[in-house]
Amino acid sequence: QVQLVESGGGSVQPGGSLRLSCVASESFQSAYALSWFRRIPGKQRELVAVASGTTVNYGESVKGRFTMSTSDAKDALYLQMNDLKPEDTADYICHVGISPADAWGRGIRVTVSS
């Protein structure tokens, strides 16, 4: 089963940038979907970005500011986050949809505050 580990989180001021990484224990070349979610305390988990095939869709609240990409070897996901806002504060979780079982990271905290 694929295992995922996120890194790159931390604290940043509003307007700043962070790049999250999600490294997989093996290639996810055969994945049917790649995603980033976020979990804000007291709220439901929110889809940030999802890629299926060559199409990437973003949540309305991050569109134009966040960009998801993958490594050429298809063993890592990235989330470039620009123009961060306080409402982006959350635990960010990567997901790989793959057989026989989907893989989820444990999450990494991003805090946007002045």
Short mmCIF file of C-alpha atoms in Angstrom, two decimals:
data_model
loop_
_atom_site.label_atom_id
_atom_site.label_comp_id
_atom_site.label_asym_id
_atom_site.label_seq_id
_atom_site.Cartn_x
_atom_site.Cartn_y
_atom_site.Cartn_z
CA GLN A 1 0.00 0.00 0.00
CA VAL A 2 1.27 3.45 -0.94
CA GLN A 3 2.24 5.64 2.00
CA LEU A 4 2.33 9.43 1.82
CA VAL A 5 4.27 11.95 3.88
CA GLU A 6 3.67 15.69 3.64
CA SER A 7 6.22 18.42 4.30
CA GLY A 8 6.68 22.13 3.74
CA GLY A 9 4.05 23.48 6.10
CA GLY A 10 4.59 26.18 8.67
CA SER A 11 3.70 29.75 9.50
CA VAL A 12 3.61 32.59 7.00
CA GLN A 13 2.28 36.13 6.88
CA PRO A 14 -0.68 37.06 4.71
CA GLY A 15 0.39 37.48 1.11
CA GLY A 16 3.20 35.00 1.51
CA SER A 17 3.85 31.68 -0.22
CA LEU A 18 4.50 28.09 0.75
CA ARG A 19 5.13 24.94 -1.23
CA LEU A 20 3.83 21.70 0.18
CA SER A 21 5.31 18.36 -0.82
CA CYS A 22 3.78 14.92 -0.53
CA VAL A 23 6.25 12.11 -1.09
CA ALA A 24 4.97 8.63 -1.86
CA SER A 25 6.62 5.36 -0.86
CA GLU A 26 6.26 4.17 -4.45
CA SER A 27 5.18 5.45 -7.82
CA PHE A 28 1.51 6.27 -8.25
CA GLN A 29 1.64 6.10 -12.02
CA SER A 30 -1.57 4.08 -12.06
CA ALA A 31 -3.53 6.42 -9.78
CA TYR A 32 -7.00 7.44 -10.93
CA ALA A 33 -6.94 10.69 -8.96
CA LEU A 34 -4.49 12.89 -7.07
CA SER A 35 -5.77 15.42 -4.57
CA TRP A 36 -5.04 17.91 -1.86
CA PHE A 37 -7.62 18.50 0.84
CA ARG A 38 -7.60 20.76 3.85
CA ARG A 39 -9.22 20.49 7.21
CA ILE A 40 -10.06 23.65 9.08
CA PRO A 41 -10.88 23.18 12.79
CA GLY A 42 -14.62 23.08 13.29
CA LYS A 43 -15.34 22.70 9.59
CA GLN A 44 -15.72 19.89 7.11
CA ARG A 45 -12.80 18.72 5.04
CA GLU A 46 -12.51 20.86 1.91
CA LEU A 47 -11.20 19.85 -1.49
CA VAL A 48 -8.34 22.12 -2.52
CA ALA A 49 -7.29 20.55 -5.81
CA VAL A 50 -7.88 17.33 -7.70
CA ALA A 51 -6.17 15.95 -10.79
CA SER A 52 -7.58 13.20 -12.95
CA GLY A 53 -5.71 12.48 -16.14
CA THR A 54 -4.43 15.81 -17.43
CA THR A 55 -7.21 17.87 -15.86
CA VAL A 56 -6.72 19.74 -12.59
CA ASN A 57 -9.63 21.35 -10.80
CA TYR A 58 -9.34 23.74 -7.87
CA GLY A 59 -11.67 24.80 -5.12
CA GLU A 60 -13.20 28.22 -5.67
CA SER A 61 -11.48 29.70 -2.65
CA VAL A 62 -7.97 28.86 -3.94
CA LYS A 63 -8.42 29.17 -7.68
CA GLY A 64 -5.75 31.41 -9.20
CA ARG A 65 -3.57 31.24 -6.09
CA PHE A 66 -2.75 27.54 -5.67
CA THR A 67 -1.16 25.20 -8.19
CA MET A 68 -0.89 21.42 -7.93
CA SER A 69 1.82 19.50 -9.74
CA THR A 70 3.57 16.14 -9.66
CA SER A 71 7.13 14.90 -10.03
CA ASP A 72 8.17 13.43 -13.37
CA ALA A 73 8.62 10.08 -11.66
CA LYS A 74 5.05 10.28 -10.36
CA ASP A 75 6.17 9.70 -6.81
CA ALA A 76 5.48 13.11 -5.32
CA LEU A 77 2.71 15.71 -5.28
CA TYR A 78 3.26 19.39 -4.78
CA LEU A 79 1.00 22.28 -3.86
CA GLN A 80 2.33 25.75 -4.56
CA MET A 81 0.35 28.25 -2.49
CA ASN A 82 0.66 31.94 -3.27
CA ASP A 83 -1.02 35.05 -1.86
CA LEU A 84 -1.94 33.16 1.27
CA LYS A 85 -4.77 34.46 3.40
CA PRO A 86 -5.63 33.87 7.07
CA GLU A 87 -8.59 31.75 5.96
CA ASP A 88 -6.13 29.33 4.33
CA THR A 89 -5.00 28.27 7.80
CA ALA A 90 -5.65 24.52 7.98
CA ASP A 91 -4.17 21.05 8.01
CA TYR A 92 -3.38 20.10 4.41
CA ILE A 93 -3.71 16.46 3.44
CA CYS A 94 -2.63 14.75 0.24
CA HIS A 95 -4.50 11.85 -1.30
CA VAL A 96 -3.74 9.33 -4.02
CA GLY A 97 -6.62 7.34 -5.44
CA ILE A 98 -5.13 3.99 -6.38
CA SER A 99 -5.91 0.28 -6.23
CA PRO A 100 -6.14 -1.73 -4.06
CA ALA A 101 -6.51 1.03 -1.45
CA ASP A 102 -6.47 4.82 -1.55
CA ALA A 103 -3.56 6.47 0.25
CA TRP A 104 -3.82 9.44 2.60
CA GLY A 105 -1.16 11.56 4.22
CA ARG A 106 -1.38 12.45 7.89
CA GLY A 107 -1.68 16.14 7.18
CA ILE A 108 0.55 19.15 7.74
CA ARG A 109 -0.34 22.42 9.39
CA VAL A 110 -0.27 25.73 7.52
CA THR A 111 -0.82 28.87 9.56
CA VAL A 112 -1.33 32.26 7.93
CA SER A 113 -1.17 35.08 10.42
CA SER A 114 0.33 38.51 10.87
#
